Tab-separated table of C-alpha atoms and ligand atoms in Angstrom:
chain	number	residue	atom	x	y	z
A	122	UNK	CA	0.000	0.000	0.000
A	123	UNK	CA	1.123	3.301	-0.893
A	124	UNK	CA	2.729	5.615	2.219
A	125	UNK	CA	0.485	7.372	4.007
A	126	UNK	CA	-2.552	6.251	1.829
A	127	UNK	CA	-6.078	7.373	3.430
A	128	UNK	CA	-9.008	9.185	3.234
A	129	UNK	CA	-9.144	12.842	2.721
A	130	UNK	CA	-12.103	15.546	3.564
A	131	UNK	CA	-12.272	17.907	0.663
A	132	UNK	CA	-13.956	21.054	-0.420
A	133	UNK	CA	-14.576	21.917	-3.780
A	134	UNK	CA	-13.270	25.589	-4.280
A	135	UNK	CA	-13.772	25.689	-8.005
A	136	UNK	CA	-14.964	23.565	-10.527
A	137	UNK	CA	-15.310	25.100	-14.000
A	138	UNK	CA	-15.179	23.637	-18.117
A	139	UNK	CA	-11.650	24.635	-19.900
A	140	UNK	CA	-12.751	22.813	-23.619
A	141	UNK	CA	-15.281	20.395	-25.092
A	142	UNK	CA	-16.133	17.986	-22.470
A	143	UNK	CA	-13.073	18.704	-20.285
A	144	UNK	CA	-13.515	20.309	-16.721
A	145	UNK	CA	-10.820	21.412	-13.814
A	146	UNK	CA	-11.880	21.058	-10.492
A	147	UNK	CA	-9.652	22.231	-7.950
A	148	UNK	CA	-10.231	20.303	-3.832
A	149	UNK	CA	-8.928	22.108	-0.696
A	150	UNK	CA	-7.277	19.199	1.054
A	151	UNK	CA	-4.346	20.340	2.682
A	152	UNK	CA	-2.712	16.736	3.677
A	153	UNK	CA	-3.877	15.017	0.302
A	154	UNK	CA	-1.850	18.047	-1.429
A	155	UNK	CA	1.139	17.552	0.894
A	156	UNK	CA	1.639	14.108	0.089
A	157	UNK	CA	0.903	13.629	-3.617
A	158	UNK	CA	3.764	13.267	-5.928
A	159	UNK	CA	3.483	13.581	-9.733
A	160	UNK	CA	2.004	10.716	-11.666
A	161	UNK	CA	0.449	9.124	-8.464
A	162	UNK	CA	-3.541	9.719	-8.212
A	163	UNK	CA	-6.337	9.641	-6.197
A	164	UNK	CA	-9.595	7.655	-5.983
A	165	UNK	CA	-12.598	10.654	-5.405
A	166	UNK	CA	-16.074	9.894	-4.109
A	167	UNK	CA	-19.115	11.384	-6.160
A	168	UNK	CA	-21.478	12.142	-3.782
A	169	UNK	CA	-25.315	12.310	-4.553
A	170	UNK	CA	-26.181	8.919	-5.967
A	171	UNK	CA	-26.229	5.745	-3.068
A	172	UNK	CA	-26.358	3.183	-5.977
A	173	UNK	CA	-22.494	4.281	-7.039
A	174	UNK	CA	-20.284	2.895	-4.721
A	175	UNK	CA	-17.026	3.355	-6.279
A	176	UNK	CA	-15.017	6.165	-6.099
A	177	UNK	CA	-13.408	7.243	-9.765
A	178	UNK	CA	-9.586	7.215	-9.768
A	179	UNK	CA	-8.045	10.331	-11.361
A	180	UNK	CA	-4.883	11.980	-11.789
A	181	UNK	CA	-3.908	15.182	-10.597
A	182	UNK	CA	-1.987	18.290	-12.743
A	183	UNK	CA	-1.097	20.326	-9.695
A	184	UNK	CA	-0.854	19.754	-6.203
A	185	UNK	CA	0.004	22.703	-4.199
A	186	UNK	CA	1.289	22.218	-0.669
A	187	UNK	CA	1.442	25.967	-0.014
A	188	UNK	CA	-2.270	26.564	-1.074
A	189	UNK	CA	-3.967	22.959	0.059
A	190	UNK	CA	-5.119	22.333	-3.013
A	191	UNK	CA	-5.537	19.775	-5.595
A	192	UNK	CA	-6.283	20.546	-9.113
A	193	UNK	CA	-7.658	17.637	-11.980
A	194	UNK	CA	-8.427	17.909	-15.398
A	195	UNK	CA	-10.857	15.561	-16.313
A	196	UNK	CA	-13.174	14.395	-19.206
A	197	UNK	CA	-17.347	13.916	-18.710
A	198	UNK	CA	-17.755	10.476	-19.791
A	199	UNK	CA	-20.309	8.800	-17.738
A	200	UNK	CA	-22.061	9.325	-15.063
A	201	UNK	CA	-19.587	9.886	-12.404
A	202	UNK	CA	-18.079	12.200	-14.004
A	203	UNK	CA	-21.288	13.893	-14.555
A	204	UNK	CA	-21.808	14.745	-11.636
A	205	UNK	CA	-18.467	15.943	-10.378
A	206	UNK	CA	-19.104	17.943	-12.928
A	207	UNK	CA	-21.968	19.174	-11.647
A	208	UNK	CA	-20.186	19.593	-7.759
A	209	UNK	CA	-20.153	23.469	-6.803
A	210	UNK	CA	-17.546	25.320	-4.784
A	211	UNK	CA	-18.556	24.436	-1.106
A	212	UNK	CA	-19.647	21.360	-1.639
A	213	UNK	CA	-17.636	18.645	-0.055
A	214	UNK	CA	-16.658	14.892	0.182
A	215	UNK	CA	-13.799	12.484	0.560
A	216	UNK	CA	-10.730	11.388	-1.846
A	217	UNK	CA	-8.458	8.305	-0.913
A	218	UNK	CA	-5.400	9.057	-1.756
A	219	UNK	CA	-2.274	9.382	-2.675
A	220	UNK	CA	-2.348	5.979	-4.690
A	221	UNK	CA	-0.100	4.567	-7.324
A	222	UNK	CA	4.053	5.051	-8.063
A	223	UNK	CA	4.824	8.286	-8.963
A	224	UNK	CA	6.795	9.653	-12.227
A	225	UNK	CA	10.298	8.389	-11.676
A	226	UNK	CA	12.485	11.477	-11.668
A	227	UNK	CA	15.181	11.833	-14.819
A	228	UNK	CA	19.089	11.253	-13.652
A	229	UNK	CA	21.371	13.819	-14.013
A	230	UNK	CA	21.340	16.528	-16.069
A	231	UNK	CA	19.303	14.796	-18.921
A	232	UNK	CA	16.571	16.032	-20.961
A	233	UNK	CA	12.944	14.843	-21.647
A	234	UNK	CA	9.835	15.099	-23.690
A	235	UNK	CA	6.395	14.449	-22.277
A	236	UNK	CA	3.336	13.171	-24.609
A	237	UNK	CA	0.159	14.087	-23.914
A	238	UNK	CA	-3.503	12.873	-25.562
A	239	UNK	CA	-6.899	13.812	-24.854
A	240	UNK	CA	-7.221	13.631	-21.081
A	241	UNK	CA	-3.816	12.139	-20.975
A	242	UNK	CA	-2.293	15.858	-20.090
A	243	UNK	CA	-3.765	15.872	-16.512
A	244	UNK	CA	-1.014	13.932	-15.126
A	245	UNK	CA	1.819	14.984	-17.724
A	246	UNK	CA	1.412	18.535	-16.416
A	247	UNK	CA	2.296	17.386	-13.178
A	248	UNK	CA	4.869	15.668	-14.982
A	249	UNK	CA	6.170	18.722	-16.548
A	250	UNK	CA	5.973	20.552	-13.023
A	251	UNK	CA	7.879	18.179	-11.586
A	252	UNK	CA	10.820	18.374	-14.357
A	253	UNK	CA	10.504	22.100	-14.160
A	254	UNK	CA	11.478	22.320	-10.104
A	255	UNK	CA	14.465	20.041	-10.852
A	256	UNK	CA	15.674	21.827	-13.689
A	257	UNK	CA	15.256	19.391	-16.362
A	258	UNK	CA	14.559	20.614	-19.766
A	259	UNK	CA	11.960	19.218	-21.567
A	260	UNK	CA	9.939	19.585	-24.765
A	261	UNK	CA	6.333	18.597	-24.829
A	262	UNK	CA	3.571	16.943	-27.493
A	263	UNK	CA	0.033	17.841	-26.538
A	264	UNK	CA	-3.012	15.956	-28.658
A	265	UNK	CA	-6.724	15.803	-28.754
A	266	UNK	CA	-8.883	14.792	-31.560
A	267	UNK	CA	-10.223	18.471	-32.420
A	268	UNK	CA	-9.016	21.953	-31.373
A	269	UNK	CA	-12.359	22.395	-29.025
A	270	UNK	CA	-10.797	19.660	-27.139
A	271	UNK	CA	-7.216	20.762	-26.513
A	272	UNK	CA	-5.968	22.065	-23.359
A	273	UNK	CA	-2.879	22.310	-21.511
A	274	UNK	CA	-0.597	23.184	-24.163
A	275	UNK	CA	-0.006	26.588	-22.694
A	276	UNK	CA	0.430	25.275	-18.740
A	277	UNK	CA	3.354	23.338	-20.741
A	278	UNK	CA	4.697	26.448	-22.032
A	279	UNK	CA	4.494	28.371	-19.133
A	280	UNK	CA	6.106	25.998	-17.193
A	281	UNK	CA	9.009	26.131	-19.273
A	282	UNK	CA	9.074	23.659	-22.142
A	283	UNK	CA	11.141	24.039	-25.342
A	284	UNK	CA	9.384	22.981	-28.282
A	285	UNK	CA	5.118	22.191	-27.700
A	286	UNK	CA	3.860	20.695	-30.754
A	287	UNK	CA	0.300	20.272	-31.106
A	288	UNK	CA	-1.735	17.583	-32.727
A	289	UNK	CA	-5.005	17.182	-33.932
A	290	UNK	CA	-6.418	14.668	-35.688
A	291	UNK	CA	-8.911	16.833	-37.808
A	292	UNK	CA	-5.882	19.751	-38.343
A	293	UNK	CA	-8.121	22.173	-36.467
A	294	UNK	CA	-5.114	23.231	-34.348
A	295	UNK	CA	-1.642	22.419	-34.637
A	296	UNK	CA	-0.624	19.488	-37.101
A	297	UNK	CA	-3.032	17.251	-38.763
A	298	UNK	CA	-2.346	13.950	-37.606
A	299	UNK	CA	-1.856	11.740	-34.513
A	300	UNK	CA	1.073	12.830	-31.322
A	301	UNK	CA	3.246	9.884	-32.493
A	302	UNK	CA	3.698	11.750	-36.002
A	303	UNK	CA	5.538	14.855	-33.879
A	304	UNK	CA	7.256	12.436	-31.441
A	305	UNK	CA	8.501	10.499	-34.246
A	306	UNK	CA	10.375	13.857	-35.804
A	307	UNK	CA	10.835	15.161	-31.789
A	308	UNK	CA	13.320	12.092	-31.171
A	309	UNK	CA	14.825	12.239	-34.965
A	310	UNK	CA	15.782	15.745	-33.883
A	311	UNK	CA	16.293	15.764	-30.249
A	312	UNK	CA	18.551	14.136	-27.797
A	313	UNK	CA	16.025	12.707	-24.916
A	314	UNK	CA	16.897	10.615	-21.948
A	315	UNK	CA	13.254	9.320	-21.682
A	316	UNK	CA	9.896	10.399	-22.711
A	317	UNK	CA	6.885	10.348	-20.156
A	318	UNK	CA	3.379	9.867	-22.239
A	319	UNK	CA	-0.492	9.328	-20.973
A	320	UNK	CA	-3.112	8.734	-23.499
A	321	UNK	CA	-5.213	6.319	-25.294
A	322	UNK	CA	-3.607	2.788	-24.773
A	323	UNK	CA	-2.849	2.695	-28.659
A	324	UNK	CA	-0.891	5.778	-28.547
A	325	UNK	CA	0.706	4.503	-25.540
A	326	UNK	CA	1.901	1.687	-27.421
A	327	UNK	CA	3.237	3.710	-30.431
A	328	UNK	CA	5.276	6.013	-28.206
A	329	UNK	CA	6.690	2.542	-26.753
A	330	UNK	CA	7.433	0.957	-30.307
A	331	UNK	CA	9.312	4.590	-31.544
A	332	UNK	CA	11.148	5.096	-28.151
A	333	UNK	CA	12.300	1.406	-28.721
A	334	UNK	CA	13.612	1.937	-31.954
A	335	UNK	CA	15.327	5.370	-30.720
A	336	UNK	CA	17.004	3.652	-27.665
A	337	UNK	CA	15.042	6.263	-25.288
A	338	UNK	CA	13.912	5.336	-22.030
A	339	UNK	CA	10.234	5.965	-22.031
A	340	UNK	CA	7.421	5.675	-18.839
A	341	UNK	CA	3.970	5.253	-19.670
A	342	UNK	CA	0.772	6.261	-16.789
A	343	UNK	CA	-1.564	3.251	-17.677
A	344	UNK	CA	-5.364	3.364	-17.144
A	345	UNK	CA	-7.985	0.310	-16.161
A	346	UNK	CA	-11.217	0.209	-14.827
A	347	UNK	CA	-10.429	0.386	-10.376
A	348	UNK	CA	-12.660	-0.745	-7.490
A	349	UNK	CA	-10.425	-0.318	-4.360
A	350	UNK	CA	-7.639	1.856	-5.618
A	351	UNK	CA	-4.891	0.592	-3.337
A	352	UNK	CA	-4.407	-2.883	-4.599
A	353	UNK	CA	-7.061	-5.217	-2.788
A	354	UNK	CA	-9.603	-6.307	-5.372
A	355	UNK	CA	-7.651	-7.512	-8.371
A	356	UNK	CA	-9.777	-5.570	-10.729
A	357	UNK	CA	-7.163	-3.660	-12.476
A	358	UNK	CA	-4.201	-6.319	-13.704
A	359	UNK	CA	-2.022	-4.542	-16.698
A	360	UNK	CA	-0.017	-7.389	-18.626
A	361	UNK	CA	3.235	-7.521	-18.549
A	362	UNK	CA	5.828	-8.510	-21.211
A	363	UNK	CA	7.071	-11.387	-19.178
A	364	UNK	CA	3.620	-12.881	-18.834
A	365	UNK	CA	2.980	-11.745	-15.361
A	366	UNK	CA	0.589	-8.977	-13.555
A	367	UNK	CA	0.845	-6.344	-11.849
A	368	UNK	CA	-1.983	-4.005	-10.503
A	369	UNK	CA	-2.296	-0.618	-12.129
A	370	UNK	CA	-3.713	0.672	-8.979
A	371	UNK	CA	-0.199	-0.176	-6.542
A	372	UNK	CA	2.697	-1.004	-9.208
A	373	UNK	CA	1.045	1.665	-11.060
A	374	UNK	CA	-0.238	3.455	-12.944
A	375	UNK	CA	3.249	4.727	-13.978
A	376	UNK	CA	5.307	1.416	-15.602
A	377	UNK	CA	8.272	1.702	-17.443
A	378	UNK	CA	7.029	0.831	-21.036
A	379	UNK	CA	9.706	-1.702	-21.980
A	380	UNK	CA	7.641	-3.910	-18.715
A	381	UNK	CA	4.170	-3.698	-20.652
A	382	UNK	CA	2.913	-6.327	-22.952
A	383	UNK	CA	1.122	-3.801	-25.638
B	522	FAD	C1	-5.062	5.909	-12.507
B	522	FAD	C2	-6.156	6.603	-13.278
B	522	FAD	C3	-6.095	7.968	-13.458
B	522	FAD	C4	-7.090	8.626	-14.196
B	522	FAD	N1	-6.979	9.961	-14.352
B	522	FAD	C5	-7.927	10.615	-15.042
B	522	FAD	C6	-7.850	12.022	-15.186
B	522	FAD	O1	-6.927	12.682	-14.682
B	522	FAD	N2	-8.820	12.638	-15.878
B	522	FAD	C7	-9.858	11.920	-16.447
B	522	FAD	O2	-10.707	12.526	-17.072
B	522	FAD	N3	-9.955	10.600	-16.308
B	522	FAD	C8	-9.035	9.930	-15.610
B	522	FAD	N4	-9.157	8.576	-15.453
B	522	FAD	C9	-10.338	7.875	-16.036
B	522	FAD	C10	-11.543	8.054	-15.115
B	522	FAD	O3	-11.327	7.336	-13.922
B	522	FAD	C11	-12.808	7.514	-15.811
B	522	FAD	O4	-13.072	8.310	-16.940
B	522	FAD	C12	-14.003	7.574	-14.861
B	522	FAD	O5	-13.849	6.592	-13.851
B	522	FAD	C13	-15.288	7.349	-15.598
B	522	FAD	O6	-16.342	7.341	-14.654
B	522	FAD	P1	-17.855	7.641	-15.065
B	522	FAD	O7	-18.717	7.169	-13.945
B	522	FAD	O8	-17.999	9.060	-15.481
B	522	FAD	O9	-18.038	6.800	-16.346
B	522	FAD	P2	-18.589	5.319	-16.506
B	522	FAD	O10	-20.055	5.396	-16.758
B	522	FAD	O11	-18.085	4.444	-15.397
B	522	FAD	O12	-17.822	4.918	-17.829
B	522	FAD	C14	-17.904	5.721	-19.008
B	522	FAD	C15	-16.880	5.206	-19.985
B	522	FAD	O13	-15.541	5.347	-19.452
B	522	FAD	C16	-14.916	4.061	-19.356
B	522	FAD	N5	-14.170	4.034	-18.080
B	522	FAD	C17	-14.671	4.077	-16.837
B	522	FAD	N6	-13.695	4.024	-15.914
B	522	FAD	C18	-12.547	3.926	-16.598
B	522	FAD	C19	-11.173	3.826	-16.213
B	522	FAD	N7	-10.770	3.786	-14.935
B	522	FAD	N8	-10.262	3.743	-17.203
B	522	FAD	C20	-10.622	3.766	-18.490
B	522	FAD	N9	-11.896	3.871	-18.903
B	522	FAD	C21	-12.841	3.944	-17.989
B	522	FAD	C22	-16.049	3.063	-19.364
B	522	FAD	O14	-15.628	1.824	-19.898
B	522	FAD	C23	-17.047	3.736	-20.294
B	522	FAD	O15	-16.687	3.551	-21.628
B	522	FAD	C24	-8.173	7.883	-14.749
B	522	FAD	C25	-8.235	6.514	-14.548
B	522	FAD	C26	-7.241	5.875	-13.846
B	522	FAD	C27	-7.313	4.403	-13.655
B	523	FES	S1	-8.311	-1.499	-8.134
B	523	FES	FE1	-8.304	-3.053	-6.629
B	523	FES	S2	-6.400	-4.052	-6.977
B	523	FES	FE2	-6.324	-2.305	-8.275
């Protein structure tokens, strides 16, 4: 079990749509914000609805120690998610947290590029934040399918990255195509130590295959369906390439990609 794993009391302070479907919500939870680390996540409770019993695991972009607060970028896909959505500033509840293996931190003075699509940036902001206090540069890809559903490209900039390029896959914004295409020029060009990426399993797997072929060290933050959250249920296995399991929820969700069996 993760260190110091429990439940939180939060308070919704803001809660507020940034692009098509996507939402930030930002909890006042001044231990939960204390002890996250980048890439690690918590498990929230929805309240409202006594037929939903599971909490919905999410990842966080920023958690702020200084202010107490925790702030996630998530997509409305079901009914969970509806109704955070629909959670007002005031209004509180309870996260478990902080689950899962954080980001593993670059060695020395390399350099990295983090890959981002769809929801996927939540926890590669964090990523980036965490790369920015330690001084390691970094250059970023950001995708969604269509502009209306970009965001985060600009929290990369500002937090210092070299190069963003943006993807969509309609060319409404940025380049037509998929985040792979840029990676795939990215590492032809660059000179990375290891590239972090969260996305859609299949693009997950394609920044795996090209970081292969470049000899680039590359971490992946998988996603499965959770019921505990801290590695009691069994519900989440992620294959790995040496026909084992592991549990997305405690030996995750951040795996080194070379480990998974895409
Ligand atoms: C470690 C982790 C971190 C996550 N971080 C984020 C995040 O930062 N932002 C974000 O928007 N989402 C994140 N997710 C996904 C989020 O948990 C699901 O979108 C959410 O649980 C859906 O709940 P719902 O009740 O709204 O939808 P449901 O009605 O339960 O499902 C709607 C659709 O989403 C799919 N789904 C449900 N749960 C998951 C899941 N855990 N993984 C993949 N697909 C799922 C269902 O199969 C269905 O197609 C994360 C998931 C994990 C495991
Ligand atoms: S969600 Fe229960 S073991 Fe991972």
């Amino acid at each position: 079990m993760t260190a110091g794993l429990g439940v939180h009391d939060f308070t919704v302070v803001s809660n507020e749509p940034v692009a098509d479907g996507l939402a930030r919500i930002v909890l006042r939870a001044p231990e939960l914000a204390a002890a996250l680390a980048p890439g690690q996540f918590v498990n929230v409770h929805v309240p409202g609805d006594a037929s939903q019993i599971l909490r919905i695991p999410l990842s966080f972009s920023h958690a702020d120690a200084a202010s107490g607060t925790v702030e996630i970028v998530y997509a409305v896909v079901g009914d969970g998610t509806r109704r955070l959505s629909e959670m007002a500033a005031g209004e509180a509840s309870t996260a478990v947290g902080p689950c899962g293996s954080p980001w593993p931190a670059v060695g020395g003075a390399g350099r990295a590029c983090v890959v981002a699509g769809g929801v996927g940036i939540t926890p590669i902001v964090a990523c980036a934040r965490m790369l920015a206090a330690s001084g390691v540069a970094f250059d970023a890809v950001v995708g969604a399918q269509t502009s209306g559903r970009l965001w985060g490209a600009d929290a990369l900039e500002g937090l210092g990255a070299g190069t963003v390029a943006v993807t969509t896959d309609d060319g409404t914004a940025g380049r037509r195509g998929f985040t792979t295409d840029a990676l795939a020029d990215l590492l032809a060009a660059g000179d990375y130590d290891v590239v972090y990426a969260c996305g859609p399993e299949v693009m997950m797997a394609g920044v795996a295959r090209l970081c292969r072929e470049a000899g680039v060290a590359c971490r992946v933050s998988m996603e499965r369906m959770m019921c505990c959250g801290f590695g009691a249920c069994g519900t989440c296995n992620v294959a790995m390439a040496d026909g084992t399991y592991k549990s997305c929820c405690k030996d995750g969700p951040v795996f080194d990609a070379e480990e998974v069996a895409w």
